[in-house]
């Protein structure tokens, strides 16, 4: 998989930021820590108007934890993906307003092909 270029990273951040501005009712946003080739959206975590959560592998499930400071809050996790450290607040899925996830392919029915265990 080819690595995303800096202009692609920036464009991805601009698109998400613009979408969030057009949806003022969104407060809690789930994003991901990128793997090679995925757009890095983590710089958006500095936008303190929103609550940012990232997934943590918890056995066969995912839980979402708050991230406020990337340097302080993220640690190496399962499958080599950065995750919020265990001390961060868990946010129930029902309280997350928007999910942003990477994928290798998507279909019109909402299906996604990704990498990993199929979370």
Coordinates of C-alpha atoms in Angstrom, one line a residue:
X1 CA 0.0 0.0 0.0
X2 CA 1.4 3.4 -0.9
X3 CA 1.8 6.0 1.8
X4 CA -0.4 9.0 1.8
X5 CA 1.4 12.2 0.8
X6 CA 1.3 15.2 3.0
X7 CA -1.1 17.0 0.7
X8 CA -3.4 14.0 1.0
X9 CA -3.2 14.0 4.8
X10 CA -3.9 17.8 4.7
X11 CA -6.8 17.3 2.3
X12 CA -8.3 14.6 4.4
X13 CA -8.1 16.8 7.5
X14 CA -9.7 19.7 5.6
X15 CA -12.6 17.5 4.4
X16 CA -13.4 16.2 7.9
X17 CA -13.0 19.6 9.5
X18 CA -15.4 21.1 7.0
X19 CA -17.9 18.3 7.4
X20 CA -17.8 18.7 11.2
X21 CA -18.4 22.5 10.9
X22 CA -21.5 21.8 8.7
X23 CA -22.8 19.4 11.4
X24 CA -22.8 21.5 14.6
X25 CA -24.9 18.9 16.5
X26 CA -21.9 16.6 16.5
X27 CA -19.9 16.6 19.7
X28 CA -18.2 13.3 20.2
X29 CA -16.1 12.0 17.2
X30 CA -14.4 8.6 17.0
X31 CA -11.3 8.6 14.8
X32 CA -8.4 6.2 14.4
X33 CA -4.6 6.2 14.8
X34 CA -3.4 5.7 11.3
X35 CA -1.4 2.8 9.9
X36 CA 0.9 3.2 6.9
X37 CA -1.0 4.4 3.9
X38 CA -3.9 5.8 5.9
X39 CA -4.7 9.5 6.2
X40 CA -3.5 11.0 9.5
X41 CA -6.5 12.8 11.1
X42 CA -4.9 13.0 14.6
X43 CA -3.9 16.7 14.3
X44 CA -7.6 17.5 14.5
X45 CA -7.5 16.4 18.2
X46 CA -6.3 19.9 19.0
X47 CA -9.9 21.2 18.2
X48 CA -11.2 21.4 21.8
X49 CA -14.8 22.1 20.7
X50 CA -15.2 18.4 20.2
X51 CA -14.6 15.3 22.3
X52 CA -12.3 13.0 20.4
X53 CA -12.3 9.2 21.1
X54 CA -10.1 6.4 19.7
X55 CA -10.6 2.7 19.9
X56 CA -8.9 0.3 22.3
X57 CA -8.9 -3.4 21.7
X58 CA -10.5 -5.0 24.7
X59 CA -10.5 -8.8 24.1
X60 CA -12.8 -9.4 21.1
X61 CA -14.4 -6.0 21.4
X62 CA -13.5 -2.4 21.0
X63 CA -14.0 0.3 23.6
X64 CA -13.6 4.0 22.9
X65 CA -11.6 6.3 25.2
X66 CA -11.2 10.0 25.3
X67 CA -8.0 11.6 23.9
X68 CA -7.1 15.2 24.7
X69 CA -3.3 15.2 24.3
X70 CA -1.7 12.9 21.8
X71 CA 1.7 12.8 23.4
X72 CA 0.3 12.1 26.8
X73 CA -2.7 9.9 26.0
X74 CA -1.6 7.5 23.3
X75 CA 0.5 4.3 23.8
X76 CA 1.4 1.4 21.6
X77 CA -1.5 -1.0 21.5
X78 CA -2.8 -4.2 19.8
X79 CA -1.7 -4.9 16.3
X80 CA 0.9 -2.1 16.4
X81 CA -1.8 0.6 16.5
X82 CA -1.6 3.5 18.9
X83 CA -4.4 3.4 21.5
X84 CA -5.5 5.6 24.4
X85 CA -3.9 4.5 27.7
X86 CA -6.0 2.7 30.1
X87 CA -6.6 5.7 32.4
X88 CA -8.6 7.6 29.8
X89 CA -12.4 7.9 30.2
X90 CA -14.4 5.2 28.3
X91 CA -17.3 6.6 26.2
X92 CA -20.2 4.3 25.3
X93 CA -20.7 3.7 21.6
X94 CA -24.3 5.1 22.0
X95 CA -22.8 8.5 23.0
X96 CA -20.6 8.8 19.9
X97 CA -22.0 11.1 17.3
X98 CA -19.8 10.3 14.3
X99 CA -17.4 7.5 13.5
X100 CA -14.5 8.1 11.0
X101 CA -12.8 4.8 10.0
X102 CA -10.2 4.0 7.4
X103 CA -10.8 1.4 4.8
X104 CA -9.4 -0.2 1.6
X105 CA -12.8 -0.2 0.0
X106 CA -16.5 0.7 0.7
X107 CA -19.8 -0.2 -0.9
X108 CA -23.0 1.7 -1.3
X109 CA -24.7 -0.5 1.4
X110 CA -22.2 0.7 4.0
X111 CA -19.9 -2.3 3.8
X112 CA -16.2 -1.8 4.4
X113 CA -13.0 -3.8 3.6
X114 CA -10.2 -2.9 6.0
X115 CA -7.2 -4.5 7.5
X116 CA -7.1 -6.4 10.8
X117 CA -9.5 -8.4 12.7
X118 CA -12.7 -6.9 11.4
X119 CA -13.6 -4.6 14.2

